[in-house]
Short mmCIF file of C-alpha atoms in Angstrom, two decimals:
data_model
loop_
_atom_site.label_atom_id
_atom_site.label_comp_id
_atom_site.label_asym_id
_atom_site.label_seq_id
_atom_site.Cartn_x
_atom_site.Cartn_y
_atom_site.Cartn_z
CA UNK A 19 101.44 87.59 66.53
CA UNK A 20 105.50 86.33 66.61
CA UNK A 21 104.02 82.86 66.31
CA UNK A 22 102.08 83.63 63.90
CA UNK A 23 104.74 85.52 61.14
CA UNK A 24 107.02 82.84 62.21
CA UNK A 25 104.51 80.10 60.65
CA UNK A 26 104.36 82.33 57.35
CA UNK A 27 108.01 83.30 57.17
CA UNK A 28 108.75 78.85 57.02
CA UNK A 29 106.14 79.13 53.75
CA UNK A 30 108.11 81.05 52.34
CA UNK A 31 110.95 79.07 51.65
CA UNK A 32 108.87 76.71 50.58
CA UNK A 33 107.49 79.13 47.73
CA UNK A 34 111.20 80.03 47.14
CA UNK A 35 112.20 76.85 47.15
CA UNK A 36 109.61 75.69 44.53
CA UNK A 37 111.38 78.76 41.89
CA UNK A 38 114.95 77.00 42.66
CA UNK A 39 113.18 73.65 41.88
CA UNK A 40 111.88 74.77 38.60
CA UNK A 41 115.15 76.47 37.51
CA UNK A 42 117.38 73.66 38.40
CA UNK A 43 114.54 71.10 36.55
CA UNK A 44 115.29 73.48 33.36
CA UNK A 45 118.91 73.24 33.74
CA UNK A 46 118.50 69.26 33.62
CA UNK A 47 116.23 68.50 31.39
CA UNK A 48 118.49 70.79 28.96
CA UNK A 49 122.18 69.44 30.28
CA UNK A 50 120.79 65.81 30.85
CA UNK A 51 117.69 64.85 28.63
CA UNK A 52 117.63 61.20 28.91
CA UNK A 53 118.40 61.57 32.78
CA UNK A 54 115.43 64.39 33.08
CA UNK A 55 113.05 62.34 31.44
CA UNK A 56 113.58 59.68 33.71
CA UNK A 57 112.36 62.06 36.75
CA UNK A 58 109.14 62.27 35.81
CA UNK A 59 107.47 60.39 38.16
CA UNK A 60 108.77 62.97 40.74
CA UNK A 61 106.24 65.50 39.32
CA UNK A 62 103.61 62.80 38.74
CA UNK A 63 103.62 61.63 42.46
CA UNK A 64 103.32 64.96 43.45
CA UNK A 65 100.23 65.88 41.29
CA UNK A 66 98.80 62.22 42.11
CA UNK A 67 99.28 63.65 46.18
CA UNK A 68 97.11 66.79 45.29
CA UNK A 69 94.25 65.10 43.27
CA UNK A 70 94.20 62.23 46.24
CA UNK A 71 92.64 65.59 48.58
CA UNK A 72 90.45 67.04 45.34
CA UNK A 73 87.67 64.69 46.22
CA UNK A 74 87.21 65.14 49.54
CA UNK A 75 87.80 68.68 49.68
CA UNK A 76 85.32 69.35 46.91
CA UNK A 77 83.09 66.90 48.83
CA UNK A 78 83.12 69.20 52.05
CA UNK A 79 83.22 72.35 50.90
CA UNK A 80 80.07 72.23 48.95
CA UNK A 81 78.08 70.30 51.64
CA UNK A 82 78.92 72.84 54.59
CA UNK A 83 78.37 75.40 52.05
CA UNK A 84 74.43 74.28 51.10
CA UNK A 85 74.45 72.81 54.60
CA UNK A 86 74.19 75.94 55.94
CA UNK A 87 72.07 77.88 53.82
CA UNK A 88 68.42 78.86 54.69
CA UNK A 89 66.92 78.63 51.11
CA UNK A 90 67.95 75.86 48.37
CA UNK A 91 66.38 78.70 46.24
CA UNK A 92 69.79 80.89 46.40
CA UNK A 93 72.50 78.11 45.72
CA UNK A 94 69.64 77.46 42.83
CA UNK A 95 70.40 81.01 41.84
CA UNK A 96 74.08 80.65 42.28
CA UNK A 97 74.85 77.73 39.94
CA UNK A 98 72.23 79.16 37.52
CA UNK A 99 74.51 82.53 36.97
CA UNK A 100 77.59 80.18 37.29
CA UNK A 101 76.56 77.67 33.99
CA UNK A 102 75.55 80.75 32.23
CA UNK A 103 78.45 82.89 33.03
CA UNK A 104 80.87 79.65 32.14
CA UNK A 105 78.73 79.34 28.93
CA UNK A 106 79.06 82.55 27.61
CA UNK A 107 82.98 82.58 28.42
CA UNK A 108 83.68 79.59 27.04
CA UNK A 109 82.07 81.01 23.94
CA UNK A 110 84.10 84.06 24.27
CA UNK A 111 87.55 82.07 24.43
CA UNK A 112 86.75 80.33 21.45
CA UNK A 113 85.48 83.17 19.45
CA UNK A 114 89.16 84.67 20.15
CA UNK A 115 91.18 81.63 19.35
CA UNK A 116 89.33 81.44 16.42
CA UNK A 117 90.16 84.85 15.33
CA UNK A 118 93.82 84.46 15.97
CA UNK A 119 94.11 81.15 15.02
CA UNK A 120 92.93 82.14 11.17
CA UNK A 121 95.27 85.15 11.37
CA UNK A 122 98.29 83.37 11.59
CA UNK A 123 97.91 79.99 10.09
CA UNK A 124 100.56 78.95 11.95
CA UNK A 125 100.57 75.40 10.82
CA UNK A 126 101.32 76.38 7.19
CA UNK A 127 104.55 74.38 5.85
CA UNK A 128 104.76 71.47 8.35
CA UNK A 129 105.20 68.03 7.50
CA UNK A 130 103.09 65.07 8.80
CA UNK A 131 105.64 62.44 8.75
CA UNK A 132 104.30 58.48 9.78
CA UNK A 133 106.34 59.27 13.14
CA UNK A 134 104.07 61.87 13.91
CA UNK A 135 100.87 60.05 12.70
CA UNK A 136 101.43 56.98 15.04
CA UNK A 137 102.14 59.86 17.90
CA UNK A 138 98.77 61.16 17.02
CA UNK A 139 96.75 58.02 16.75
CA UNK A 140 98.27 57.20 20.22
CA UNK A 141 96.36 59.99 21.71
CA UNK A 142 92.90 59.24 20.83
CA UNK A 143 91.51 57.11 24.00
CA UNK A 144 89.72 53.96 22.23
CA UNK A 145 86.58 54.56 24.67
CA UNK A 146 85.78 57.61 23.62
CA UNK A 147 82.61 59.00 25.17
CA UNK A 148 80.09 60.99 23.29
CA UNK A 149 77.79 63.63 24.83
CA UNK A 150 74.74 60.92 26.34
CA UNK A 151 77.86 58.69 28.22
CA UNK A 152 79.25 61.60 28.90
CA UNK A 153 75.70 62.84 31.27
CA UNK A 154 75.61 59.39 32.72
CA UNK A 155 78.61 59.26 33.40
CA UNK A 156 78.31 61.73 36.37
CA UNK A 157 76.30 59.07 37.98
CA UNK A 158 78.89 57.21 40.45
CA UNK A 159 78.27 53.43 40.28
CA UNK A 160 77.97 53.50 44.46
CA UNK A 161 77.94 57.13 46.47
CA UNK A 162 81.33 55.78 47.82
CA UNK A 163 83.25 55.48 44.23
CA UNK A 164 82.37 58.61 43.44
CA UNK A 165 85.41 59.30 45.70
CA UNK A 166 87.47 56.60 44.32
CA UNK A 167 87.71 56.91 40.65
CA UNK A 168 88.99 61.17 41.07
CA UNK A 169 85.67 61.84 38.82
CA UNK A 170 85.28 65.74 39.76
CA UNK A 171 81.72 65.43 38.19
CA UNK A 172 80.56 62.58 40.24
CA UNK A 173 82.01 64.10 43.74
CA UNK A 174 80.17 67.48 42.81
CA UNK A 175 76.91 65.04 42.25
CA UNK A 176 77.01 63.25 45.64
CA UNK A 177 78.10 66.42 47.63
CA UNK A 178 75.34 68.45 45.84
CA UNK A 179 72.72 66.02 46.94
CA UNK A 180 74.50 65.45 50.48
CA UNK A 181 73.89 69.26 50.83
CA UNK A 182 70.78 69.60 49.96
CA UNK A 183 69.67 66.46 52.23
CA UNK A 184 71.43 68.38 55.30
CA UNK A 185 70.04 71.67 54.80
CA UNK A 186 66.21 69.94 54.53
CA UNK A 187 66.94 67.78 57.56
CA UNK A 188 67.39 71.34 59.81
CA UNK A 189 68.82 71.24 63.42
CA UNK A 190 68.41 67.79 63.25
CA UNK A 191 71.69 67.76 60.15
CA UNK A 192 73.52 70.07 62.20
CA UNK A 193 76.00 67.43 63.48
CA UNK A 194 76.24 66.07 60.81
CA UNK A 195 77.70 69.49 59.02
CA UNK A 196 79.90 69.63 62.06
CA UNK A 197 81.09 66.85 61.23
CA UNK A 198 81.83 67.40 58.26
CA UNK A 199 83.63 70.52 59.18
CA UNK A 200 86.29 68.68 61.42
CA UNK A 201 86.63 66.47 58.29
CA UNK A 202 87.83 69.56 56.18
CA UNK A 203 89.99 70.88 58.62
CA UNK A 204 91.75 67.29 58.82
CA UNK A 205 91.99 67.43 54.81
CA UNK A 206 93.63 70.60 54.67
CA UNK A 207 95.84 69.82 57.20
CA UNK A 208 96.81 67.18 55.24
CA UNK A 209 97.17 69.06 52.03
CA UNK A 210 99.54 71.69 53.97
CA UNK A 211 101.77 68.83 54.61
CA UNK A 212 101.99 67.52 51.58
CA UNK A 213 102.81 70.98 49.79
CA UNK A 214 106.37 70.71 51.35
CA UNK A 215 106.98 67.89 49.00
CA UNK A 216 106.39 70.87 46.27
CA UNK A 217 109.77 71.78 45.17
CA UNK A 218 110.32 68.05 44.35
CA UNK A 219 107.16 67.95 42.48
CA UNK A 220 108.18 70.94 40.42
CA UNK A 221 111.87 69.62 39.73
CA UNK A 222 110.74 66.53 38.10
CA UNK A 223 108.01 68.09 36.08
CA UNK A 224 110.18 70.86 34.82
CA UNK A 225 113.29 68.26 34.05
CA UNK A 226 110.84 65.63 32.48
CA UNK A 227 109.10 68.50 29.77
CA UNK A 228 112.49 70.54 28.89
CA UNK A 229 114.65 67.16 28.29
CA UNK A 230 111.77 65.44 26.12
CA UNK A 231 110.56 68.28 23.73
CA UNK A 232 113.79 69.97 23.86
CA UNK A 233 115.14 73.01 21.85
CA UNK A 234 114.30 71.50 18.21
CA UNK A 235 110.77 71.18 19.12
CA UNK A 236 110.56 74.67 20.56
CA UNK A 237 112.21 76.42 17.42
CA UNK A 238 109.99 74.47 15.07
CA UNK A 239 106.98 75.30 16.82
CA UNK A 240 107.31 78.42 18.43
CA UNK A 241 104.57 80.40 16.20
CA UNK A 242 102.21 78.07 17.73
CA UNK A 243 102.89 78.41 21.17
CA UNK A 244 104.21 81.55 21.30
CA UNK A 245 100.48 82.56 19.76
CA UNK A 246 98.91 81.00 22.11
CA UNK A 247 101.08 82.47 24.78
CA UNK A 248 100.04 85.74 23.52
CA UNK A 249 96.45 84.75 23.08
CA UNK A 250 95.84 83.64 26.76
CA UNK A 251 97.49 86.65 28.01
CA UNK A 252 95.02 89.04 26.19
CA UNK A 253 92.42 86.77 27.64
CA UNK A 254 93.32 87.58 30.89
CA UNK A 255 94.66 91.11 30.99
CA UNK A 256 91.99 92.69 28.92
CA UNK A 257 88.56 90.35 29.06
CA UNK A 258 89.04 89.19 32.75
CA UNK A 259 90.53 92.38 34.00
CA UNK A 260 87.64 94.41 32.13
CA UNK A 261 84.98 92.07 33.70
CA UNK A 262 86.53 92.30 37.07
CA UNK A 263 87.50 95.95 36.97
CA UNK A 264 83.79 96.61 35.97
CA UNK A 265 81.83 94.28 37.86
CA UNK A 266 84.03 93.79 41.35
CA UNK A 267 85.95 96.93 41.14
CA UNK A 268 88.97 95.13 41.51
CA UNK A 269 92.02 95.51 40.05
CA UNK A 270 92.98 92.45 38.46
CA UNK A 271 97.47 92.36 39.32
CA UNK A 272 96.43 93.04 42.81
CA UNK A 273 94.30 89.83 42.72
CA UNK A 274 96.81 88.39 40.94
CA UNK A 275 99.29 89.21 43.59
CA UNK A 276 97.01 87.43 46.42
CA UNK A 277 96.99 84.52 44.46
CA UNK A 278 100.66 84.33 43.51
CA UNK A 279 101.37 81.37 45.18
CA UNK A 280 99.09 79.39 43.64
CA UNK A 281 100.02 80.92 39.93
CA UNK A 282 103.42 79.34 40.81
CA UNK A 283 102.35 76.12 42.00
CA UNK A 284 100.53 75.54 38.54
CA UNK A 285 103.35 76.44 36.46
CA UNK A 286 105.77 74.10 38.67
CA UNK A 287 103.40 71.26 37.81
CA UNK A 288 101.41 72.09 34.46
CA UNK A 289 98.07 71.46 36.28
CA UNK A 290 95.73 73.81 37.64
CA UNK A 291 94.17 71.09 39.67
CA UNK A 292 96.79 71.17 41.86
CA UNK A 293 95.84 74.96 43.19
CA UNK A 294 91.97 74.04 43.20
CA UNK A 295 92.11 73.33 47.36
CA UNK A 296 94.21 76.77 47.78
CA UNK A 297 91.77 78.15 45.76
CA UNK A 298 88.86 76.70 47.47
CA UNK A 299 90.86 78.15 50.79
CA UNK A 300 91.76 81.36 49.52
CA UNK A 301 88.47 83.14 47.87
CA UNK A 302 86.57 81.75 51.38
CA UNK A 303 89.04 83.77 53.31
CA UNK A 304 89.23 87.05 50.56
CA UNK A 305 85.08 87.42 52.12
CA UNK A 306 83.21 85.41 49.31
CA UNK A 307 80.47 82.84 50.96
CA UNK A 308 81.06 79.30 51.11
CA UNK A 309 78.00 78.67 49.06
CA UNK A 310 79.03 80.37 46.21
CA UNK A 311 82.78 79.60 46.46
CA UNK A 312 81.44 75.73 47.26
CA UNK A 313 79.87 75.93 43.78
CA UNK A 314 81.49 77.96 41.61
CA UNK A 315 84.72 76.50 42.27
CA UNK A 316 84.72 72.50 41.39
CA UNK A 317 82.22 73.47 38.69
CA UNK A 318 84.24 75.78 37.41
CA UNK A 319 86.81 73.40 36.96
CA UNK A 320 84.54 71.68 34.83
CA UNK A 321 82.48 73.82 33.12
CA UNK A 322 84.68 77.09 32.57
CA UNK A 323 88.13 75.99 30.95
CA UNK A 324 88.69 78.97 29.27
CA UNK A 325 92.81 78.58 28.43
CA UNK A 326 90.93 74.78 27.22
CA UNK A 327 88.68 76.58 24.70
CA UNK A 328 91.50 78.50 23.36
CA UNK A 329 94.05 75.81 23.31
CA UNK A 330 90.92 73.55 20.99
CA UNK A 331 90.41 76.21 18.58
CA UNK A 332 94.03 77.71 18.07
CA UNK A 333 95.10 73.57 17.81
CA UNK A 334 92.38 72.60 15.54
CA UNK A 335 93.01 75.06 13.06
CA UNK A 336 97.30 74.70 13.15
CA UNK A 337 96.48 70.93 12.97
CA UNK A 338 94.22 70.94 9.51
CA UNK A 339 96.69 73.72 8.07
CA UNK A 340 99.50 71.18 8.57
CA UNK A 341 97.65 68.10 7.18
CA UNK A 342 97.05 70.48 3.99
CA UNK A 343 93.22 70.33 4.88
CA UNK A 344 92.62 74.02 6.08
CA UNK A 345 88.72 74.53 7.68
CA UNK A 346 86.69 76.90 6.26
CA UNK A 347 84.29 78.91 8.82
CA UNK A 348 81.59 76.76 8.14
CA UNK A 349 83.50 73.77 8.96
CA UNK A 350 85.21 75.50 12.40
CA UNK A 351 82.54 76.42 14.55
CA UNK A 352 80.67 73.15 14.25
CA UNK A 353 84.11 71.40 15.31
CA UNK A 354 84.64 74.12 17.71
CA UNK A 355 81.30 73.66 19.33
CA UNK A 356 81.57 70.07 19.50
CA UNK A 357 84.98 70.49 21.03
CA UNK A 358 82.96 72.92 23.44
CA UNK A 359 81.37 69.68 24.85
CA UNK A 360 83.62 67.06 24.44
CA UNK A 361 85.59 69.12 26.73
CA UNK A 362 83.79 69.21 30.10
CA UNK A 363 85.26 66.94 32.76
CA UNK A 364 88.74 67.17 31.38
CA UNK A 365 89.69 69.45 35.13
CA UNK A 366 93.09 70.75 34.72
CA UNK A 367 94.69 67.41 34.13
CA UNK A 368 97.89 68.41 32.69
CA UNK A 369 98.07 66.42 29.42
CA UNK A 370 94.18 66.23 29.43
CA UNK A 371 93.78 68.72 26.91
CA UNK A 372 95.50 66.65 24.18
CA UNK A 373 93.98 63.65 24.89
CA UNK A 374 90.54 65.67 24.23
CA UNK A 375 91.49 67.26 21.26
CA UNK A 376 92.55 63.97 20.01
CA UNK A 377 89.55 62.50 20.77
CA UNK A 378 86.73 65.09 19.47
CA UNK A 379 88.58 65.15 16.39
CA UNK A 380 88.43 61.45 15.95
CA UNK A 381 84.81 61.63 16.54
CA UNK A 382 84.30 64.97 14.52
CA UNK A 383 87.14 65.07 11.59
CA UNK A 384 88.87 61.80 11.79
CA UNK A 385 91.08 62.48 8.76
CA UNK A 386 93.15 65.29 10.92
CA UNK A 387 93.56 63.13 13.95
CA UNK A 388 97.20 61.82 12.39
CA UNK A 389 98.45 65.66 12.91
CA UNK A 390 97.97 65.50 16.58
CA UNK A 391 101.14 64.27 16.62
CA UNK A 392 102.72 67.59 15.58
CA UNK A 393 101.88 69.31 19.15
CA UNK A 394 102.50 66.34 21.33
CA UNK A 395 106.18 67.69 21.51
CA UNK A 396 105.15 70.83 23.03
CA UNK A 397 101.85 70.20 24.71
CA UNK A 398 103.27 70.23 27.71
CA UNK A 399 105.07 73.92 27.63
CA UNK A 400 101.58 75.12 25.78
CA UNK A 401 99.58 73.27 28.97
CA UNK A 402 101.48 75.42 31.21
CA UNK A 403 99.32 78.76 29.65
CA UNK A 404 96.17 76.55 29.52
CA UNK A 405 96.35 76.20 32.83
CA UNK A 406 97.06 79.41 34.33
CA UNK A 407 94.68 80.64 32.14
CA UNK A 408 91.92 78.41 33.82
CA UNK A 409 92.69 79.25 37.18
CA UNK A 410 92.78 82.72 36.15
CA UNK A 411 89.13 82.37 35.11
CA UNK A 412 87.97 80.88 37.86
CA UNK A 413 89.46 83.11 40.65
CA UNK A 414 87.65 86.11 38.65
CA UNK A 415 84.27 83.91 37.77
CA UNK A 416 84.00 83.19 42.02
CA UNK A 417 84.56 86.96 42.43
CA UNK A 418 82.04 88.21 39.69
CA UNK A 419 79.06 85.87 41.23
CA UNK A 420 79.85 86.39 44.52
CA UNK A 421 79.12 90.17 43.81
CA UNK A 422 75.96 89.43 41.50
CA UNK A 423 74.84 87.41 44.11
CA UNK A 424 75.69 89.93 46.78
CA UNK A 425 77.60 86.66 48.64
CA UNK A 426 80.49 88.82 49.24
CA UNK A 427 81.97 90.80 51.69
CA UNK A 428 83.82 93.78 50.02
CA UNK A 429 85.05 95.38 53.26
CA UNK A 430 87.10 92.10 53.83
CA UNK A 431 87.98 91.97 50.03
CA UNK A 432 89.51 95.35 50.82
CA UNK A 433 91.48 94.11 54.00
CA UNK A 434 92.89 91.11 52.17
CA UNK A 435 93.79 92.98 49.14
CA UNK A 436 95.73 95.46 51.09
CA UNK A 437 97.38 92.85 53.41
CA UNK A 438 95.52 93.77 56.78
CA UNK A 439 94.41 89.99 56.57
CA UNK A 440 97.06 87.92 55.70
CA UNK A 441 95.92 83.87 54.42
CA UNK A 442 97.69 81.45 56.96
CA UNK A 443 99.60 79.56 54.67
CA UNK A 444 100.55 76.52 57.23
CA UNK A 445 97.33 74.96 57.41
CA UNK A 446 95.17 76.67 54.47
CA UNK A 447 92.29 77.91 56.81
CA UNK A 448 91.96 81.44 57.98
CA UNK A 449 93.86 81.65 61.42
CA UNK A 450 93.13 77.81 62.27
CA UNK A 451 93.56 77.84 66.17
CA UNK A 452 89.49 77.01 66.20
CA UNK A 453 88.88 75.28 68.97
CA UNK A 454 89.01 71.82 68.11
CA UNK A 455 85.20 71.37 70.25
CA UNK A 456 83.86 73.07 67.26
CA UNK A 457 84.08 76.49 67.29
CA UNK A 458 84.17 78.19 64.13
CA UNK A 459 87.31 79.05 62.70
CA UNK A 460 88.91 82.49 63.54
CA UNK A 461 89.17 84.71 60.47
CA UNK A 462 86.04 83.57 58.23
CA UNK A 463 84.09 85.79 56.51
CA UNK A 464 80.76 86.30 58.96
CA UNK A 465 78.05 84.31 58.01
CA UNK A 466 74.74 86.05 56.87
CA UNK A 467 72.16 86.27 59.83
CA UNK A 468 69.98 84.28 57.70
CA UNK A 469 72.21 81.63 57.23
CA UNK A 470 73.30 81.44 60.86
CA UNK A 471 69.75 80.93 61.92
CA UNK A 472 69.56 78.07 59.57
CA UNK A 473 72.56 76.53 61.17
CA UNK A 474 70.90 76.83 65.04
CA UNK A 475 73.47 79.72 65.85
#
């Protein structure tokens, strides 16, 4: 037990460490611009580190997680209520950007000078993909490369059919999935070393955003963000918490609370991609199965971008105010709903969201893509909500279909909440002293007799 709080108490100087980063990064970027924006590849690296281990981990956790189930009928039923769940949210984060975007017309009195045109043309991607290269696009050109090219879409793909293939091959795939359990313990070892190289991350993020948008930025646009500030946050505290309260029985700041670390690390480094193995880690050890955290998770990052949705709607509409174009409803929801699609794939990538907008309004409304430029200032402090706020949905979407799906263990829920059960934060598995032979991690949440008859348990 010493042992043991000593390996937590060392995390948390890391955690601490990561706040000191992020003040000192402020302090920089606003005492040094021109040195602060020269540290951004300090926060790049770092986020390139963490999406290096996305892959993989996505890659394993969804293959042990089929792997081991009895029936392909119930990870059928989980990613059936996952799509529709992340349908019907996504629909619900637009509907309320939409309302507050037309309430305060925030983009009333701006001027689109040719500065800010040739910043907005710069964000549309010339090979724009519509909807059909979009769906074939989740076809990797080899099974390998869908590892290579960081496609989230692709990995979930091969891993999905990898599971399936396992789980009809019986005993006979069963060293195979043990395998491929010694394989994820590796990765997340590896991902717990390279969170020590956090606080640098977060330094040179931090420093490279305040010293290039600056004060001038913030003051002329702070209606905008500050909106959708206050937008995301009633996203969260009163449609999440409702849905969680309801549903799970949870109270949503003591989930919050679990998860802090992870909050923290996304708004060091602007991405929520960069808490999607934690996450992966974390809702396995709060008692929800790895089949449903296996899928919910990675397509969740895909599929259920609610700060994303918000962030489209609430842009779309400053954007044509500005270029002296506003959208009547009729116009908005067809744009919204395109943006609805054009969206999918873009996983938390901080800076992703701009590059999206940019590019379903060149397909969609052309004529308003020169006012991207008026946001590309402050993209990067408005990504910071957009991101939280996706992680935020996720954590509760794993929770709510766990419980529909009865695929959770609310007696360990209850432990971890309360902090009988405390997440070992050195090597992101649950108490990882498993014996290296094989033996299955110390800590899990038990598997279902079903599905430990399926494995040859």
């Amino acid at each position: 037990m010493a042992g043991t709080a000593a390996r937590r108490d060392r995390t948390h100087y890391l955690y601490i460490a990561v706040i000191v980063a992020v003040v000192l990064g402020v302090a920089v970027g606003f005492a040094a611009p021109g040195v602060a924006v020269e540290l951004k590849p300090l926060g790049t690296g770092f986020v390139n580190l963490i999406k290096m281990m996305i892959s993989p981990i996505i890659f394993c956790t969804i293959v042990l997680g089929i792997g081991s189930v009895r029936k392909a009928a119930k990870v059928g039923a989980v990613g059936g209520i996952a799509l529709g769940y992340f349908t019907v949210m996504s629909l619900v984060a637009l509907s309320i950007g939409l309302l507050v975007g037309n309430v305060l017309h925030p983009g009333d009195s701006l001027a689109v000078t040719d500065a800010v045109k040739e910043a907005g043309q710069g964000q549309v991607v010339a090979e724009a993909k519509d909807t059909v290269e979009f769906i074939l696009g989740i076809i990797p050109t080899t099974f390998v490369s869908a590892f290579t090219t960081g496609e989230v879409l692709q990995t979930l793909l091969v891993a999905l059919l990898a599971g399936f293939a396992l789980q009809a091959m019986g005993p006979a795939g069963q060293p195979v999935l043990r395998g491929v359990e010694h394989i994820q313990r590796l990765v997340f070892r590896i991902l717990g070393m390279v969170m020590w190289a956090a606080p640098i991350g977060a330094f040179g993020a931090i420093a490279a955003v305040t010293g290039s948008a600056g004060l001038d930025a913030l003051k002329s646009l702070a209606v905008l963000m500050l909106g959708f500030y206050v937008t995301c946050f009633l996203f969260v505290f009163i449609v999440l918490a409702a849905l969680l309260r309801i549903i799970a029985g949870l109270n949503i700041l003591t989930f919050f609370k679990y998860l802090g670390r992870e909050f923290l690390l996304i708004l060091s480094t602007s991405s929520s991609e960069s808490a999607l193995p934690r996450l992966i880690a974390k809702m396995e050890h709060l008692g929800v199965s790895k089949p449903v955290v296996g899928i919910t998770v990675p397509t969740g990052y895909s599929f259920n971008l609610d700060g994303t949705m918000i962030y489209m709607t609430m842009a779309s509409l400053f954007i044509a105010d500005a270029m002296g174009d506003p959208m009547s409803l009729a116009e908005q929801i067809p744009l919204l709903l395109f943006l609805l699609v054009a969206s999918k794939g873009a996983a938390g990538v901080s800076g992703a969201g701009l590059a999206t907008l940019a590019g379903g309004l060149q397909s969609h409304r052309p004529e308003l893509v020169d006012g991207v430029g008026l946001i590309v200032g402050i993209d990067r402090f408005m990504s910071e909500a957009r991101a939280l706020t996706n992680f935020a949905g996720n954590a509760v979407a794993t929770v709510l279909i766990g419980t529909w799906t009865k695929e959770i263990d609310k007696e360990r829920v209850d432990q971890v909440l309360a902090g009988l059960a405390p997440f070992d934060e050195k090597t992101l598995l649950d108490d990882a002293s498993a014996d290296p032979a094989g033996a299955e991690p110390k800590g899990l949440p038990e598997a279902r007799e079903g599905d430990k008859a399926a494995a040859g348990v």
